[in-house]
PDB file of C-alpha atoms and ligand atoms in Angstrom:
ATOM      1  CA  MET A 543       0.000   0.000   0.000  1.00 84.00           C
ATOM      2  CA  ALA A 544       1.345   3.453  -0.892  1.00 94.00           C
ATOM      3  CA  LYS A 545       2.210   5.670   2.053  1.00 98.00           C
ATOM      4  CA  LYS A 546      -0.416   8.262   2.901  1.00 98.00           C
ATOM      5  CA  ARG A 547       0.694  11.829   2.308  1.00 98.00           C
ATOM      6  CA  VAL A 548       0.242  13.840   5.501  1.00 99.00           C
ATOM      7  CA  ALA A 549       0.162  17.586   6.124  1.00 99.00           C
ATOM      8  CA  VAL A 550       0.822  18.785   9.671  1.00 98.00           C
ATOM      9  CA  LEU A 551      -0.752  22.116  10.621  1.00 98.00           C
ATOM     10  CA  ILE A 552       1.026  24.051  13.362  1.00 98.00           C
ATOM     11  CA  SER A 553       0.956  27.454  15.025  1.00 98.00           C
ATOM     12  CA  GLY A 554       3.924  27.289  17.379  1.00 97.00           C
ATOM     13  CA  ARG A 555       6.531  25.046  18.972  1.00 97.00           C
ATOM     14  CA  GLY A 556       5.716  21.963  16.903  1.00 98.00           C
ATOM     15  CA  SER A 557       6.893  19.233  19.263  1.00 98.00           C
ATOM     16  CA  ASN A 558       4.054  16.948  18.179  1.00 98.00           C
ATOM     17  CA  MET A 559       4.980  17.659  14.567  1.00 98.00           C
ATOM     18  CA  VAL A 560       8.532  16.558  15.390  1.00 98.00           C
ATOM     19  CA  ALA A 561       7.199  13.336  16.934  1.00 98.00           C
ATOM     20  CA  LEU A 562       5.263  12.630  13.733  1.00 98.00           C
ATOM     21  CA  ILE A 563       8.292  13.426  11.548  1.00 98.00           C
ATOM     22  CA  GLU A 564      10.461  11.082  13.622  1.00 98.00           C
ATOM     23  CA  ALA A 565       7.899   8.258  13.509  1.00 98.00           C
ATOM     24  CA  ALA A 566       7.526   8.624   9.753  1.00 98.00           C
ATOM     25  CA  LYS A 567      11.249   7.961   9.297  1.00 97.00           C
ATOM     26  CA  THR A 568      10.608   4.307  10.139  1.00 97.00           C
ATOM     27  CA  PRO A 569      10.410   2.521   6.773  1.00 97.00           C
ATOM     28  CA  ALA A 570       7.334   0.521   7.807  1.00 97.00           C
ATOM     29  CA  PHE A 571       5.374   3.612   8.928  1.00 98.00           C
ATOM     30  CA  PRO A 572       2.336   3.892   6.619  1.00 98.00           C
ATOM     31  CA  ALA A 573       2.507   7.685   6.232  1.00 98.00           C
ATOM     32  CA  GLU A 574       4.992  10.306   5.104  1.00 98.00           C
ATOM     33  CA  ILE A 575       4.996  13.900   6.312  1.00 98.00           C
ATOM     34  CA  ALA A 576       4.801  15.657   2.969  1.00 98.00           C
ATOM     35  CA  LEU A 577       4.000  19.183   4.106  1.00 98.00           C
ATOM     36  CA  VAL A 578       3.955  21.440   7.158  1.00 98.00           C
ATOM     37  CA  ILE A 579       1.670  24.462   7.133  1.00 98.00           C
ATOM     38  CA  SER A 580       1.835  27.220   9.731  1.00 98.00           C
ATOM     39  CA  ASN A 581      -0.682  30.016  10.094  1.00 97.00           C
ATOM     40  CA  ARG A 582       1.977  32.012  11.909  1.00 97.00           C
ATOM     41  CA  PRO A 583       5.165  33.133  10.138  1.00 96.00           C
ATOM     42  CA  ASP A 584       7.091  32.996  13.429  1.00 97.00           C
ATOM     43  CA  ALA A 585       6.138  29.436  14.444  1.00 97.00           C
ATOM     44  CA  ALA A 586       9.250  27.803  15.908  1.00 97.00           C
ATOM     45  CA  GLY A 587       8.315  24.454  14.397  1.00 98.00           C
ATOM     46  CA  LEU A 588       8.871  25.752  10.856  1.00 98.00           C
ATOM     47  CA  ALA A 589      12.666  25.739  11.234  1.00 98.00           C
ATOM     48  CA  HIS A 590      12.656  22.127  12.343  1.00 98.00           C
ATOM     49  CA  ALA A 591      10.466  21.070   9.426  1.00 98.00           C
ATOM     50  CA  ARG A 592      12.749  22.867   6.964  1.00 98.00           C
ATOM     51  CA  GLY A 593      15.765  21.264   8.609  1.00 98.00           C
ATOM     52  CA  ALA A 594      14.153  17.871   8.112  1.00 97.00           C
ATOM     53  CA  GLY A 595      13.795  18.635   4.400  1.00 98.00           C
ATOM     54  CA  ILE A 596      10.003  18.876   4.518  1.00 98.00           C
ATOM     55  CA  ALA A 597       8.098  21.322   2.337  1.00 98.00           C
ATOM     56  CA  THR A 598       6.622  24.176   4.359  1.00 98.00           C
ATOM     57  CA  ALA A 599       3.993  26.781   3.672  1.00 98.00           C
ATOM     58  CA  ILE A 600       3.041  29.846   5.675  1.00 98.00           C
ATOM     59  CA  ILE A 601      -0.590  30.773   5.297  1.00 97.00           C
ATOM     60  CA  ASP A 602      -1.006  33.751   7.559  1.00 93.00           C
ATOM     61  CA  HIS A 603      -4.581  33.985   8.797  1.00 89.00           C
ATOM     62  CA  ALA A 604      -4.027  37.655   9.642  1.00 87.00           C
ATOM     63  CA  ALA A 605      -3.305  38.391   5.975  1.00 86.00           C
ATOM     64  CA  HIS A 606      -6.779  37.124   5.118  1.00 84.00           C
ATOM     65  CA  GLY A 607      -8.505  39.619   7.385  1.00 77.00           C
ATOM     66  CA  LYS A 608     -11.636  38.504   9.161  1.00 78.00           C
ATOM     67  CA  GLU A 609     -12.588  36.173   6.332  1.00 82.00           C
ATOM     68  CA  ARG A 610     -12.092  32.760   7.918  1.00 88.00           C
ATOM     69  CA  GLU A 611     -13.113  31.004   4.740  1.00 89.00           C
ATOM     70  CA  ALA A 612     -10.652  32.903   2.543  1.00 93.00           C
ATOM     71  CA  PHE A 613      -7.846  31.693   4.807  1.00 95.00           C
ATOM     72  CA  GLU A 614      -9.183  28.162   4.665  1.00 96.00           C
ATOM     73  CA  ARG A 615      -9.595  28.226   0.886  1.00 96.00           C
ATOM     74  CA  ALA A 616      -5.938  29.188   0.625  1.00 96.00           C
ATOM     75  CA  MET A 617      -5.027  26.230   2.851  1.00 98.00           C
ATOM     76  CA  GLN A 618      -7.269  23.906   0.879  1.00 98.00           C
ATOM     77  CA  ALA A 619      -5.587  24.914  -2.377  1.00 98.00           C
ATOM     78  CA  VAL A 620      -2.132  24.174  -0.954  1.00 98.00           C
ATOM     79  CA  LEU A 621      -3.287  20.835   0.498  1.00 98.00           C
ATOM     80  CA  GLU A 622      -4.828  19.769  -2.805  1.00 98.00           C
ATOM     81  CA  GLY A 623      -1.799  20.993  -4.725  1.00 98.00           C
ATOM     82  CA  SER A 624       0.383  18.731  -2.575  1.00 98.00           C
ATOM     83  CA  ARG A 625      -1.974  15.735  -3.032  1.00 98.00           C
ATOM     84  CA  ILE A 626      -2.459  15.431   0.735  1.00 98.00           C
ATOM     85  CA  ASP A 627      -4.419  12.432   2.027  1.00 98.00           C
ATOM     86  CA  LEU A 628      -4.510  13.168   5.764  1.00 99.00           C
ATOM     87  CA  VAL A 629      -4.242  16.332   7.865  1.00 99.00           C
ATOM     88  CA  CYS A 630      -2.848  16.380  11.420  1.00 99.00           C
ATOM     89  CA  LEU A 631      -3.542  19.419  13.577  1.00 98.00           C
ATOM     90  CA  ALA A 632      -0.666  19.793  16.026  1.00 98.00           C
ATOM     91  CA  GLY A 633      -0.999  22.846  18.214  1.00 97.00           C
ATOM     92  CA  PHE A 634      -2.874  24.594  15.409  1.00 97.00           C
ATOM     93  CA  MET A 635      -4.618  27.479  17.137  1.00 94.00           C
ATOM     94  CA  ARG A 636      -7.364  28.401  14.658  1.00 93.00           C
ATOM     95  CA  LEU A 637     -10.935  27.247  14.818  1.00 93.00           C
ATOM     96  CA  LEU A 638     -11.957  25.692  11.509  1.00 96.00           C
ATOM     97  CA  THR A 639     -15.284  26.241   9.763  1.00 96.00           C
ATOM     98  CA  PRO A 640     -17.706  23.417   8.969  1.00 96.00           C
ATOM     99  CA  TRP A 641     -16.801  23.971   5.304  1.00 97.00           C
ATOM    100  CA  PHE A 642     -13.132  23.102   5.808  1.00 97.00           C
ATOM    101  CA  VAL A 643     -13.836  20.349   8.340  1.00 98.00           C
ATOM    102  CA  GLY A 644     -16.297  18.840   5.874  1.00 98.00           C
ATOM    103  CA  ARG A 645     -13.628  18.677   3.151  1.00 98.00           C
ATOM    104  CA  TRP A 646     -11.524  16.521   5.508  1.00 98.00           C
ATOM    105  CA  ALA A 647     -14.165  14.459   7.269  1.00 97.00           C
ATOM    106  CA  GLY A 648     -12.598  11.239   8.520  1.00 97.00           C
ATOM    107  CA  ARG A 649      -9.192  12.432   7.246  1.00 98.00           C
ATOM    108  CA  MET A 650      -8.255  15.122   9.774  1.00 98.00           C
ATOM    109  CA  LEU A 651      -6.838  14.368  13.241  1.00 98.00           C
ATOM    110  CA  ASN A 652      -6.242  16.581  16.268  1.00 98.00           C
ATOM    111  CA  ILE A 653      -4.375  16.086  19.524  1.00 98.00           C
ATOM    112  CA  HIS A 654      -5.770  17.494  22.738  1.00 98.00           C
ATOM    113  CA  PRO A 655      -3.942  17.591  26.083  1.00 98.00           C
ATOM    114  CA  ALA A 656      -6.698  15.995  28.186  1.00 98.00           C
ATOM    115  CA  LEU A 657      -8.741  12.832  28.363  1.00 98.00           C
ATOM    116  CA  LEU A 658     -11.677  13.914  26.228  1.00 98.00           C
ATOM    117  CA  PRO A 659     -14.521  14.625  26.652  1.00 98.00           C
ATOM    118  CA  ALA A 660     -13.119  16.160  29.855  1.00 98.00           C
ATOM    119  CA  PHE A 661     -11.438  19.558  29.698  1.00 98.00           C
ATOM    120  CA  LYS A 662     -12.104  20.696  26.151  1.00 98.00           C
ATOM    121  CA  GLY A 663     -10.565  24.059  25.281  1.00 97.00           C
ATOM    122  CA  LEU A 664      -7.547  25.778  26.817  1.00 97.00           C
ATOM    123  CA  ASP A 665      -5.656  25.539  30.133  1.00 98.00           C
ATOM    124  CA  THR A 666      -6.402  21.845  30.484  1.00 98.00           C
ATOM    125  CA  HIS A 667      -3.669  21.113  33.031  1.00 98.00           C
ATOM    126  CA  GLU A 668      -4.693  23.949  35.359  1.00 98.00           C
ATOM    127  CA  ARG A 669      -8.308  22.800  35.152  1.00 98.00           C
ATOM    128  CA  ALA A 670      -7.446  19.137  35.712  1.00 98.00           C
ATOM    129  CA  LEU A 671      -5.509  20.046  38.878  1.00 98.00           C
ATOM    130  CA  ALA A 672      -8.297  22.335  40.094  1.00 98.00           C
ATOM    131  CA  ALA A 673     -10.844  19.558  39.526  1.00 98.00           C
ATOM    132  CA  GLY A 674      -8.742  17.119  41.526  1.00 98.00           C
ATOM    133  CA  VAL A 675      -8.741  14.379  38.896  1.00 98.00           C
ATOM    134  CA  LYS A 676      -6.428  11.455  39.675  1.00 98.00           C
ATOM    135  CA  ILE A 677      -5.889  10.529  36.038  1.00 98.00           C
ATOM    136  CA  HIS A 678      -5.206  13.076  33.316  1.00 98.00           C
ATOM    137  CA  GLY A 679      -3.822  12.506  29.827  1.00 98.00           C
ATOM    138  CA  ALA A 680      -4.154  13.214  26.139  1.00 98.00           C
ATOM    139  CA  SER A 681      -6.419  12.233  23.260  1.00 98.00           C
ATOM    140  CA  VAL A 682      -6.156  12.013  19.491  1.00 98.00           C
ATOM    141  CA  HIS A 683      -9.493  12.335  17.723  1.00 98.00           C
ATOM    142  CA  PHE A 684     -11.007  12.926  14.318  1.00 98.00           C
ATOM    143  CA  VAL A 685     -11.964  16.554  13.806  1.00 98.00           C
ATOM    144  CA  VAL A 686     -15.625  17.493  13.589  1.00 98.00           C
ATOM    145  CA  PRO A 687     -17.055  21.015  13.463  1.00 97.00           C
ATOM    146  CA  GLU A 688     -17.520  21.158  17.237  1.00 97.00           C
ATOM    147  CA  MET A 689     -14.207  21.972  18.970  1.00 96.00           C
ATOM    148  CA  ASP A 690     -12.287  19.133  20.691  1.00 96.00           C
ATOM    149  CA  SER A 691     -15.015  16.656  19.855  1.00 97.00           C
ATOM    150  CA  GLY A 692     -15.211  13.852  17.337  1.00 97.00           C
ATOM    151  CA  PRO A 693     -14.494  10.122  17.520  1.00 98.00           C
ATOM    152  CA  ILE A 694     -11.534   9.308  19.766  1.00 98.00           C
ATOM    153  CA  ILE A 695      -8.783   7.315  18.064  1.00 98.00           C
ATOM    154  CA  ALA A 696      -6.186   6.950  20.826  1.00 98.00           C
ATOM    155  CA  GLN A 697      -5.709   8.033  24.429  1.00 98.00           C
ATOM    156  CA  GLY A 698      -2.879   8.011  26.921  1.00 98.00           C
ATOM    157  CA  ALA A 699      -3.293   8.261  30.690  1.00 98.00           C
ATOM    158  CA  VAL A 700      -1.070  10.219  33.087  1.00 98.00           C
ATOM    159  CA  PRO A 701      -1.504   9.782  36.861  1.00 98.00           C
ATOM    160  CA  VAL A 702      -1.606  13.112  38.705  1.00 98.00           C
ATOM    161  CA  ARG A 703       0.953  13.484  41.507  1.00 97.00           C
ATOM    162  CA  ALA A 704       0.389  15.278  44.808  1.00 97.00           C
ATOM    163  CA  ASP A 705       3.059  17.866  44.058  1.00 98.00           C
ATOM    164  CA  ASP A 706       2.158  18.467  40.412  1.00 98.00           C
ATOM    165  CA  THR A 707       2.048  22.000  39.068  1.00 98.00           C
ATOM    166  CA  PRO A 708       0.451  22.761  35.691  1.00 98.00           C
ATOM    167  CA  GLN A 709       3.996  22.767  34.272  1.00 98.00           C
ATOM    168  CA  THR A 710       5.112  19.381  35.635  1.00 98.00           C
ATOM    169  CA  LEU A 711       1.814  17.797  34.630  1.00 98.00           C
ATOM    170  CA  ALA A 712       2.022  19.365  31.158  1.00 98.00           C
ATOM    171  CA  ALA A 713       5.517  17.943  30.692  1.00 98.00           C
ATOM    172  CA  ARG A 714       4.391  14.374  31.458  1.00 98.00           C
ATOM    173  CA  VAL A 715       1.272  14.725  29.309  1.00 98.00           C
ATOM    174  CA  LEU A 716       3.428  16.008  26.448  1.00 98.00           C
ATOM    175  CA  GLU A 717       5.545  12.834  26.559  1.00 98.00           C
ATOM    176  CA  VAL A 718       2.367  10.822  26.203  1.00 98.00           C
ATOM    177  CA  GLU A 719       1.188  13.081  23.361  1.00 98.00           C
ATOM    178  CA  HIS A 720       4.393  12.318  21.501  1.00 98.00           C
ATOM    179  CA  ARG A 721       3.602   8.611  21.755  1.00 97.00           C
ATOM    180  CA  ILE A 722      -0.120   8.551  20.992  1.00 98.00           C
ATOM    181  CA  TYR A 723      -0.044  10.891  17.993  1.00 98.00           C
ATOM    182  CA  PRO A 724       2.268   8.685  15.903  1.00 98.00           C
ATOM    183  CA  LEU A 725       0.304   5.676  17.162  1.00 98.00           C
ATOM    184  CA  ALA A 726      -3.014   7.148  16.028  1.00 98.00           C
ATOM    185  CA  LEU A 727      -1.684   8.405  12.708  1.00 98.00           C
ATOM    186  CA  GLY A 728      -0.150   5.006  12.001  1.00 98.00           C
ATOM    187  CA  LEU A 729      -3.474   3.286  12.632  1.00 98.00           C
ATOM    188  CA  VAL A 730      -5.451   5.729  10.472  1.00 98.00           C
ATOM    189  CA  ALA A 731      -2.893   5.722   7.655  1.00 98.00           C
ATOM    190  CA  ALA A 732      -2.927   1.919   7.601  1.00 98.00           C
ATOM    191  CA  ASP A 733      -6.730   2.029   7.196  1.00 98.00           C
ATOM    192  CA  ARG A 734      -7.157   0.185  10.481  1.00 98.00           C
ATOM    193  CA  VAL A 735      -9.630   2.704  11.942  1.00 98.00           C
ATOM    194  CA  ARG A 736     -13.333   2.748  11.117  1.00 98.00           C
ATOM    195  CA  ILE A 737     -15.960   5.055  12.590  1.00 97.00           C
ATOM    196  CA  ALA A 738     -19.176   3.336  13.640  1.00 96.00           C
ATOM    197  CA  GLY A 739     -21.884   5.004  15.692  1.00 94.00           C
ATOM    198  CA  GLY A 740     -19.587   7.905  16.542  1.00 95.00           C
ATOM    199  CA  ARG A 741     -16.912   5.594  17.970  1.00 97.00           C
ATOM    200  CA  CYS A 742     -13.654   4.399  16.465  1.00 98.00           C
ATOM    201  CA  LEU A 743     -13.147   0.705  15.893  1.00 97.00           C
ATOM    202  CA  ILE A 744      -9.584  -0.471  15.373  1.00 97.00           C
ATOM    203  CA  ASP A 745      -9.218  -3.641  13.355  1.00 96.00           C
ATOM    204  CA  GLY A 746     -12.970  -3.988  13.933  1.00 96.00           C
ATOM    205  CA  ALA A 747     -12.732  -3.867  17.737  1.00 95.00           C
ATOM    206  CA  TYR A 748     -13.758  -1.086  20.111  1.00 93.00           C
ATOM    207  CA  ASP A 749     -11.461  -2.183  22.955  1.00 90.00           C
ATOM    208  CA  SER A 750      -8.250  -2.516  20.964  1.00 90.00           C
ATOM    209  CA  GLU A 751      -5.185  -2.007  23.131  1.00 91.00           C
ATOM    210  CA  ALA A 752      -3.387  -0.746  20.034  1.00 90.00           C
ATOM    211  CA  ALA A 753      -4.731   2.742  20.777  1.00 91.00           C
ATOM    212  CA  LEU A 754      -4.124   2.972  24.506  1.00 94.00           C
ATOM    213  CA  ILE A 755      -1.220   4.014  26.667  1.00 93.00           C
ATOM    214  CA  VAL A 756      -1.868   3.214  30.298  1.00 92.00           C
ATOM    215  CA  PRO A 757       1.093   3.460  32.674  1.00 88.00           C
ATOM    216  CA  GLU A 758       1.632   1.109  35.567  1.00 81.00           C
ATOM    217  CA  ILE A 759       0.767   2.895  38.786  1.00 74.00           C
TER     218      ILE A 759
HETATM  219  C1  GRF B1022      -0.023  20.325  22.669  1.00 92.01           C
HETATM  220  O1  GRF B1022      -0.169  20.230  24.055  1.00 92.01           O
HETATM  221  C2  GRF B1022      -1.271  19.888  21.970  1.00 92.01           C
HETATM  222  O2  GRF B1022      -1.942  18.850  22.628  1.00 92.01           O
HETATM  223  C3  GRF B1022      -2.118  21.135  21.999  1.00 92.01           C
HETATM  224  O3  GRF B1022      -1.203  22.186  21.808  1.00 92.01           O
HETATM  225  C4  GRF B1022       0.091  21.776  22.223  1.00 92.01           C
HETATM  226  C5  GRF B1022       0.992  21.942  21.041  1.00 92.01           C
HETATM  227  O4  GRF B1022       2.335  21.658  21.343  1.00 92.01           O
HETATM  228  N1  GRF B1022      -3.162  21.052  21.007  1.00 92.01           N
HETATM  229  P1  GRF B1022       3.378  21.468  20.172  1.00 92.01           P
HETATM  230  O5  GRF B1022       3.302  22.694  19.283  1.00 92.01           O
HETATM  231  O6  GRF B1022       3.021  20.216  19.435  1.00 92.01           O
HETATM  232  O7  GRF B1022       4.698  21.363  20.868  1.00 92.01           O
END
């Protein structure tokens, strides 16, 4: 099977993008990172992508004024021009319209630093600590028009420690993010994920361990 051509959309640091680039270096990985798009010209991740020899594009949302769809049409043109099969949002800080999301239904993934459906939105680590949850983590899901929703592909759990600060918790969640994103992309790119009744089946099973990272406590 030909490798799926993946575009990673970033807005900043790009550490999840790096994790995907590293995973895709494995010959057996079913996807190649063909393109990195940033909506911010100053995104730190761009330099890494260029250094890795990956094509990059800057599509500055600010240059498209308030017209969200004009910005998205520009992105869509670049994605189509690069014959992209799958899109991975990785710290991409723009809300996407139903039009764009619809173009990529079942082909666009996002990573969120919490165990969805808990703690959608921003400041997830602060909110997890304030809520007193014992288990926090990260989720990779298909993108639907509603923010941080959509069928969950993979999750990783992170036990909360008594002395955690938002920063220490974020650091451990980020390590898990860097493991579950390549895991989820690999499953999707290998056509092992099917959506049924709003849930993801992997190799036909709902309870596949292939999409879980659960530490020993
Ligand atoms: C990650 O925590 C990701 O889950 C969230 O934004 C952060 C991006 O980090 N959506 P990076 O740019 O991948 O380092």
